[in-house]
Amino acid sequence: MGPARAESSKESRNGSRKNARKAIKKAAQPATPAKPTAKHATKPASLRGYNPLAPARISNILQRLDGLYPNVTCALRHRSAWELVVATILSAQCTDVRVNMVTPGLFAKYPTPQDFAALEPVELEPELRSTGFFRNKAKSVVGAARKLIADFGGVVPDEMDKLLTLPGVARKTANVVLEAGLARA
């Protein structure tokens, strides 16, 4: 390597070091927030004061839905709130048609929460196999039956917070049970 080449190589190394230092300094500086454009600076007059949860708005939406879909019923067949709890737990990642095929035999064999609570989840698994995720569903159904008996005297609670304490019951199931199973909005 000749002397001229050595100097240019040394300069390029120093130049790349300088560039690296500049990049590090720039990265270490706090980012300044972008200034809002005139388009986003203020809300249009039509959206100022807009409340998506305003009671009048919700009432209007519910009335329109009732007009579009009169006499709506739950697709899951059930005779009691407990049956609806079980059917809704089974409906996760499964069609209502499949659940409706499984539940008549299930409720004929185990008509009460006490019957389900007396089972071990592994005993229930073969009957739930066709609904998918049958191991978790069996644990949830048996656990819900046991908690229902222990904490609520075998009666399905009519409050969201209490329903949510049952294994396998999340907001969807609780809302379905409150609306369709207990005839409450």
PDB file of C-alpha atoms in Angstrom:
ATOM      1  CA  MET A   1       0.000   0.000   0.000  1.00  0.00           C
ATOM      2  CA  GLY A   2       1.540   3.371  -1.029  1.00  0.00           C
ATOM      3  CA  PRO A   3       1.775   6.452   1.250  1.00  0.00           C
ATOM      4  CA  ALA A   4      -1.040   8.285  -0.552  1.00  0.00           C
ATOM      5  CA  ARG A   5      -3.323   5.330  -0.188  1.00  0.00           C
ATOM      6  CA  ALA A   6      -2.501   4.918   3.494  1.00  0.00           C
ATOM      7  CA  GLU A   7      -3.422   8.537   4.183  1.00  0.00           C
ATOM      8  CA  SER A   8      -6.715   8.307   2.316  1.00  0.00           C
ATOM      9  CA  SER A   9      -7.540   5.080   4.150  1.00  0.00           C
ATOM     10  CA  LYS A  10      -6.746   6.742   7.482  1.00  0.00           C
ATOM     11  CA  GLU A  11      -8.913   9.748   6.584  1.00  0.00           C
ATOM     12  CA  SER A  12     -11.847   7.537   5.641  1.00  0.00           C
ATOM     13  CA  ARG A  13     -11.565   5.711   8.952  1.00  0.00           C
ATOM     14  CA  ASN A  14     -11.501   9.014  10.811  1.00  0.00           C
ATOM     15  CA  GLY A  15     -14.395  10.246   8.680  1.00  0.00           C
ATOM     16  CA  SER A  16     -16.475   7.191   9.470  1.00  0.00           C
ATOM     17  CA  ARG A  17     -15.659   7.606  13.176  1.00  0.00           C
ATOM     18  CA  LYS A  18     -16.840  11.224  13.006  1.00  0.00           C
ATOM     19  CA  ASN A  19     -20.049  10.149  11.294  1.00  0.00           C
ATOM     20  CA  ALA A  20     -20.598   7.440  13.896  1.00  0.00           C
ATOM     21  CA  ARG A  21     -20.085   9.957  16.726  1.00  0.00           C
ATOM     22  CA  LYS A  22     -22.584  12.346  15.110  1.00  0.00           C
ATOM     23  CA  ALA A  23     -25.121   9.552  14.754  1.00  0.00           C
ATOM     24  CA  ILE A  24     -24.694   8.543  18.409  1.00  0.00           C
ATOM     25  CA  LYS A  25     -25.081  12.154  19.584  1.00  0.00           C
ATOM     26  CA  LYS A  26     -28.184  12.589  17.465  1.00  0.00           C
ATOM     27  CA  ALA A  27     -29.704   9.356  18.763  1.00  0.00           C
ATOM     28  CA  ALA A  28     -28.999  10.402  22.361  1.00  0.00           C
ATOM     29  CA  GLN A  29     -30.929  13.657  21.966  1.00  0.00           C
ATOM     30  CA  PRO A  30     -34.584  13.500  22.961  1.00  0.00           C
ATOM     31  CA  ALA A  31     -36.894  13.388  19.999  1.00  0.00           C
ATOM     32  CA  THR A  32     -38.964  16.466  19.460  1.00  0.00           C
ATOM     33  CA  PRO A  33     -42.626  15.766  18.866  1.00  0.00           C
ATOM     34  CA  ALA A  34     -43.951  16.599  15.449  1.00  0.00           C
ATOM     35  CA  LYS A  35     -45.949  19.779  15.290  1.00  0.00           C
ATOM     36  CA  PRO A  36     -49.603  19.200  14.492  1.00  0.00           C
ATOM     37  CA  THR A  37     -50.634  20.272  11.059  1.00  0.00           C
ATOM     38  CA  ALA A  38     -53.493  22.665  10.620  1.00  0.00           C
ATOM     39  CA  LYS A  39     -55.615  19.728   9.508  1.00  0.00           C
ATOM     40  CA  HIS A  40     -55.219  17.962  12.892  1.00  0.00           C
ATOM     41  CA  ALA A  41     -54.904  20.982  15.184  1.00  0.00           C
ATOM     42  CA  THR A  42     -58.589  21.184  16.099  1.00  0.00           C
ATOM     43  CA  LYS A  43     -61.604  18.941  15.828  1.00  0.00           C
ATOM     44  CA  PRO A  44     -64.272  19.886  13.323  1.00  0.00           C
ATOM     45  CA  ALA A  45     -67.295  21.607  14.782  1.00  0.00           C
ATOM     46  CA  SER A  46     -69.426  18.514  14.154  1.00  0.00           C
ATOM     47  CA  LEU A  47     -67.229  16.393  16.494  1.00  0.00           C
ATOM     48  CA  ARG A  48     -66.752  18.858  19.329  1.00  0.00           C
ATOM     49  CA  GLY A  49     -68.694  17.642  22.345  1.00  0.00           C
ATOM     50  CA  TYR A  50     -69.383  14.264  20.714  1.00  0.00           C
ATOM     51  CA  ASN A  51     -69.970  11.530  23.275  1.00  0.00           C
ATOM     52  CA  PRO A  52     -70.209   8.012  21.804  1.00  0.00           C
ATOM     53  CA  LEU A  53     -71.751   6.756  25.068  1.00  0.00           C
ATOM     54  CA  ALA A  54     -74.444   9.414  25.345  1.00  0.00           C
ATOM     55  CA  PRO A  55     -77.689   7.785  26.540  1.00  0.00           C
ATOM     56  CA  ALA A  56     -79.720   9.356  23.741  1.00  0.00           C
ATOM     57  CA  ARG A  57     -77.322   7.986  21.116  1.00  0.00           C
ATOM     58  CA  ILE A  58     -77.356   4.494  22.640  1.00  0.00           C
ATOM     59  CA  SER A  59     -81.148   4.520  22.882  1.00  0.00           C
ATOM     60  CA  ASN A  60     -81.400   5.530  19.227  1.00  0.00           C
ATOM     61  CA  ILE A  61     -79.027   2.723  18.157  1.00  0.00           C
ATOM     62  CA  LEU A  62     -80.930   0.113  20.193  1.00  0.00           C
ATOM     63  CA  GLN A  63     -84.266   1.230  18.732  1.00  0.00           C
ATOM     64  CA  ARG A  64     -82.874   0.999  15.192  1.00  0.00           C
ATOM     65  CA  LEU A  65     -81.441  -2.473  15.872  1.00  0.00           C
ATOM     66  CA  ASP A  66     -84.779  -3.633  17.328  1.00  0.00           C
ATOM     67  CA  GLY A  67     -86.487  -2.391  14.171  1.00  0.00           C
ATOM     68  CA  LEU A  68     -84.016  -4.184  11.904  1.00  0.00           C
ATOM     69  CA  TYR A  69     -83.909  -7.413  13.934  1.00  0.00           C
ATOM     70  CA  PRO A  70     -87.227  -7.961  15.752  1.00  0.00           C
ATOM     71  CA  ASN A  71     -87.745 -11.003  17.982  1.00  0.00           C
ATOM     72  CA  VAL A  72     -84.069 -11.931  18.241  1.00  0.00           C
ATOM     73  CA  THR A  73     -83.418 -15.028  20.328  1.00  0.00           C
ATOM     74  CA  CYS A  74     -80.311 -16.830  21.473  1.00  0.00           C
ATOM     75  CA  ALA A  75     -79.182 -19.523  19.012  1.00  0.00           C
ATOM     76  CA  LEU A  76     -78.007 -21.779  21.843  1.00  0.00           C
ATOM     77  CA  ARG A  77     -80.827 -24.035  23.050  1.00  0.00           C
ATOM     78  CA  HIS A  78     -81.245 -23.998  26.817  1.00  0.00           C
ATOM     79  CA  ARG A  79     -83.936 -24.420  29.467  1.00  0.00           C
ATOM     80  CA  SER A  80     -82.176 -22.667  32.346  1.00  0.00           C
ATOM     81  CA  ALA A  81     -79.472 -20.135  33.062  1.00  0.00           C
ATOM     82  CA  TRP A  82     -77.117 -22.968  34.066  1.00  0.00           C
ATOM     83  CA  GLU A  83     -77.618 -24.719  30.720  1.00  0.00           C
ATOM     84  CA  LEU A  84     -76.870 -21.442  28.958  1.00  0.00           C
ATOM     85  CA  VAL A  85     -73.674 -20.977  30.992  1.00  0.00           C
ATOM     86  CA  VAL A  86     -72.514 -24.442  29.912  1.00  0.00           C
ATOM     87  CA  ALA A  87     -73.587 -23.963  26.283  1.00  0.00           C
ATOM     88  CA  THR A  88     -71.830 -20.602  26.064  1.00  0.00           C
ATOM     89  CA  ILE A  89     -68.611 -22.018  27.543  1.00  0.00           C
ATOM     90  CA  LEU A  90     -68.782 -24.788  24.933  1.00  0.00           C
ATOM     91  CA  SER A  91     -69.424 -22.286  22.128  1.00  0.00           C
ATOM     92  CA  ALA A  92     -65.864 -20.882  22.250  1.00  0.00           C
ATOM     93  CA  GLN A  93     -64.178 -21.657  18.915  1.00  0.00           C
ATOM     94  CA  CYS A  94     -67.173 -23.812  17.965  1.00  0.00           C
ATOM     95  CA  THR A  95     -70.409 -23.301  16.074  1.00  0.00           C
ATOM     96  CA  ASP A  96     -73.745 -22.970  17.827  1.00  0.00           C
ATOM     97  CA  VAL A  97     -75.007 -25.811  15.638  1.00  0.00           C
ATOM     98  CA  ARG A  98     -72.328 -28.153  17.035  1.00  0.00           C
ATOM     99  CA  VAL A  99     -73.031 -27.037  20.616  1.00  0.00           C
ATOM    100  CA  ASN A 100     -76.748 -27.661  20.068  1.00  0.00           C
ATOM    101  CA  MET A 101     -75.894 -31.191  18.913  1.00  0.00           C
ATOM    102  CA  VAL A 102     -73.841 -31.908  22.052  1.00  0.00           C
ATOM    103  CA  THR A 103     -75.877 -30.290  24.829  1.00  0.00           C
ATOM    104  CA  PRO A 104     -79.138 -32.310  24.717  1.00  0.00           C
ATOM    105  CA  GLY A 105     -77.322 -35.552  25.536  1.00  0.00           C
ATOM    106  CA  LEU A 106     -75.092 -33.773  28.022  1.00  0.00           C
ATOM    107  CA  PHE A 107     -78.008 -32.266  29.951  1.00  0.00           C
ATOM    108  CA  ALA A 108     -79.955 -35.531  29.839  1.00  0.00           C
ATOM    109  CA  LYS A 109     -77.019 -37.262  31.506  1.00  0.00           C
ATOM    110  CA  TYR A 110     -76.098 -34.384  33.880  1.00  0.00           C
ATOM    111  CA  PRO A 111     -79.225 -32.262  34.468  1.00  0.00           C
ATOM    112  CA  THR A 112     -77.976 -30.096  37.375  1.00  0.00           C
ATOM    113  CA  PRO A 113     -74.852 -28.189  38.386  1.00  0.00           C
ATOM    114  CA  GLN A 114     -74.462 -30.741  41.203  1.00  0.00           C
ATOM    115  CA  ASP A 115     -74.170 -33.529  38.615  1.00  0.00           C
ATOM    116  CA  PHE A 116     -71.406 -31.647  36.791  1.00  0.00           C
ATOM    117  CA  ALA A 117     -69.633 -30.771  40.066  1.00  0.00           C
ATOM    118  CA  ALA A 118     -69.483 -34.459  41.019  1.00  0.00           C
ATOM    119  CA  LEU A 119     -67.456 -35.212  37.867  1.00  0.00           C
ATOM    120  CA  GLU A 120     -63.748 -35.024  37.254  1.00  0.00           C
ATOM    121  CA  PRO A 121     -62.984 -33.069  34.080  1.00  0.00           C
ATOM    122  CA  VAL A 122     -61.467 -36.161  32.454  1.00  0.00           C
ATOM    123  CA  GLU A 123     -64.853 -37.911  32.730  1.00  0.00           C
ATOM    124  CA  LEU A 124     -66.527 -35.107  30.764  1.00  0.00           C
ATOM    125  CA  GLU A 125     -63.881 -34.806  28.043  1.00  0.00           C
ATOM    126  CA  PRO A 126     -65.168 -37.561  25.703  1.00  0.00           C
ATOM    127  CA  GLU A 127     -68.587 -35.930  25.522  1.00  0.00           C
ATOM    128  CA  LEU A 128     -67.102 -32.516  24.715  1.00  0.00           C
ATOM    129  CA  ARG A 129     -64.478 -33.736  22.239  1.00  0.00           C
ATOM    130  CA  SER A 130     -66.442 -32.668  19.137  1.00  0.00           C
ATOM    131  CA  THR A 131     -66.611 -29.047  20.360  1.00  0.00           C
ATOM    132  CA  GLY A 132     -62.815 -28.633  20.253  1.00  0.00           C
ATOM    133  CA  PHE A 133     -60.552 -27.563  23.107  1.00  0.00           C
ATOM    134  CA  PHE A 134     -62.443 -30.198  25.086  1.00  0.00           C
ATOM    135  CA  ARG A 135     -59.922 -30.492  27.931  1.00  0.00           C
ATOM    136  CA  ASN A 136     -60.092 -26.804  28.812  1.00  0.00           C
ATOM    137  CA  LYS A 137     -63.856 -26.753  28.345  1.00  0.00           C
ATOM    138  CA  ALA A 138     -64.298 -29.764  30.649  1.00  0.00           C
ATOM    139  CA  LYS A 139     -62.174 -28.056  33.339  1.00  0.00           C
ATOM    140  CA  SER A 140     -64.175 -24.849  32.941  1.00  0.00           C
ATOM    141  CA  VAL A 141     -67.601 -26.514  33.095  1.00  0.00           C
ATOM    142  CA  VAL A 142     -66.733 -28.665  36.127  1.00  0.00           C
ATOM    143  CA  GLY A 143     -65.000 -25.718  37.816  1.00  0.00           C
ATOM    144  CA  ALA A 144     -67.967 -23.428  37.141  1.00  0.00           C
ATOM    145  CA  ALA A 145     -70.377 -26.019  38.580  1.00  0.00           C
ATOM    146  CA  ARG A 146     -68.263 -26.428  41.729  1.00  0.00           C
ATOM    147  CA  LYS A 147     -67.918 -22.685  42.281  1.00  0.00           C
ATOM    148  CA  LEU A 148     -71.616 -22.153  41.577  1.00  0.00           C
ATOM    149  CA  ILE A 149     -72.492 -24.634  44.315  1.00  0.00           C
ATOM    150  CA  ALA A 150     -69.836 -23.472  46.790  1.00  0.00           C
ATOM    151  CA  ASP A 151     -70.322 -19.722  46.424  1.00  0.00           C
ATOM    152  CA  PHE A 152     -73.845 -19.220  45.072  1.00  0.00           C
ATOM    153  CA  GLY A 153     -75.857 -22.156  46.403  1.00  0.00           C
ATOM    154  CA  GLY A 154     -76.202 -23.698  42.936  1.00  0.00           C
ATOM    155  CA  VAL A 155     -78.025 -20.645  41.546  1.00  0.00           C
ATOM    156  CA  VAL A 156     -76.566 -18.721  38.618  1.00  0.00           C
ATOM    157  CA  PRO A 157     -75.841 -15.184  39.878  1.00  0.00           C
ATOM    158  CA  ASP A 158     -77.562 -12.263  38.201  1.00  0.00           C
ATOM    159  CA  GLU A 159     -74.672  -9.801  38.448  1.00  0.00           C
ATOM    160  CA  MET A 160     -71.794  -9.398  36.017  1.00  0.00           C
ATOM    161  CA  ASP A 161     -69.086  -9.271  38.699  1.00  0.00           C
ATOM    162  CA  LYS A 162     -70.279 -12.500  40.283  1.00  0.00           C
ATOM    163  CA  LEU A 163     -70.641 -14.306  36.955  1.00  0.00           C
ATOM    164  CA  LEU A 164     -67.086 -13.358  36.029  1.00  0.00           C
ATOM    165  CA  THR A 165     -65.772 -15.318  39.029  1.00  0.00           C
ATOM    166  CA  LEU A 166     -66.941 -18.605  37.491  1.00  0.00           C
ATOM    167  CA  PRO A 167     -64.209 -20.544  35.648  1.00  0.00           C
ATOM    168  CA  GLY A 168     -64.631 -20.310  31.884  1.00  0.00           C
ATOM    169  CA  VAL A 169     -66.928 -17.291  32.126  1.00  0.00           C
ATOM    170  CA  ALA A 170     -65.668 -14.052  30.617  1.00  0.00           C
ATOM    171  CA  ARG A 171     -67.628 -10.983  29.574  1.00  0.00           C
ATOM    172  CA  LYS A 172     -69.152 -12.585  26.468  1.00  0.00           C
ATOM    173  CA  THR A 173     -70.587 -15.505  28.408  1.00  0.00           C
ATOM    174  CA  ALA A 174     -71.704 -13.253  31.259  1.00  0.00           C
ATOM    175  CA  ASN A 175     -73.478 -10.882  28.871  1.00  0.00           C
ATOM    176  CA  VAL A 176     -75.207 -13.761  27.062  1.00  0.00           C
ATOM    177  CA  VAL A 177     -76.363 -15.266  30.371  1.00  0.00           C
ATOM    178  CA  LEU A 178     -77.577 -11.932  31.743  1.00  0.00           C
ATOM    179  CA  GLU A 179     -79.477 -11.064  28.557  1.00  0.00           C
ATOM    180  CA  ALA A 180     -80.845 -14.427  27.380  1.00  0.00           C
ATOM    181  CA  GLY A 181     -80.593 -16.699  30.412  1.00  0.00           C
ATOM    182  CA  LEU A 182     -81.808 -14.350  33.114  1.00  0.00           C
ATOM    183  CA  ALA A 183     -83.908 -12.053  30.892  1.00  0.00           C
ATOM    184  CA  ARG A 184     -81.936  -9.011  31.983  1.00  0.00           C
ATOM    185  CA  ALA A 185     -80.321  -6.280  29.932  1.00  0.00           C
TER     186      ALA A 185
END
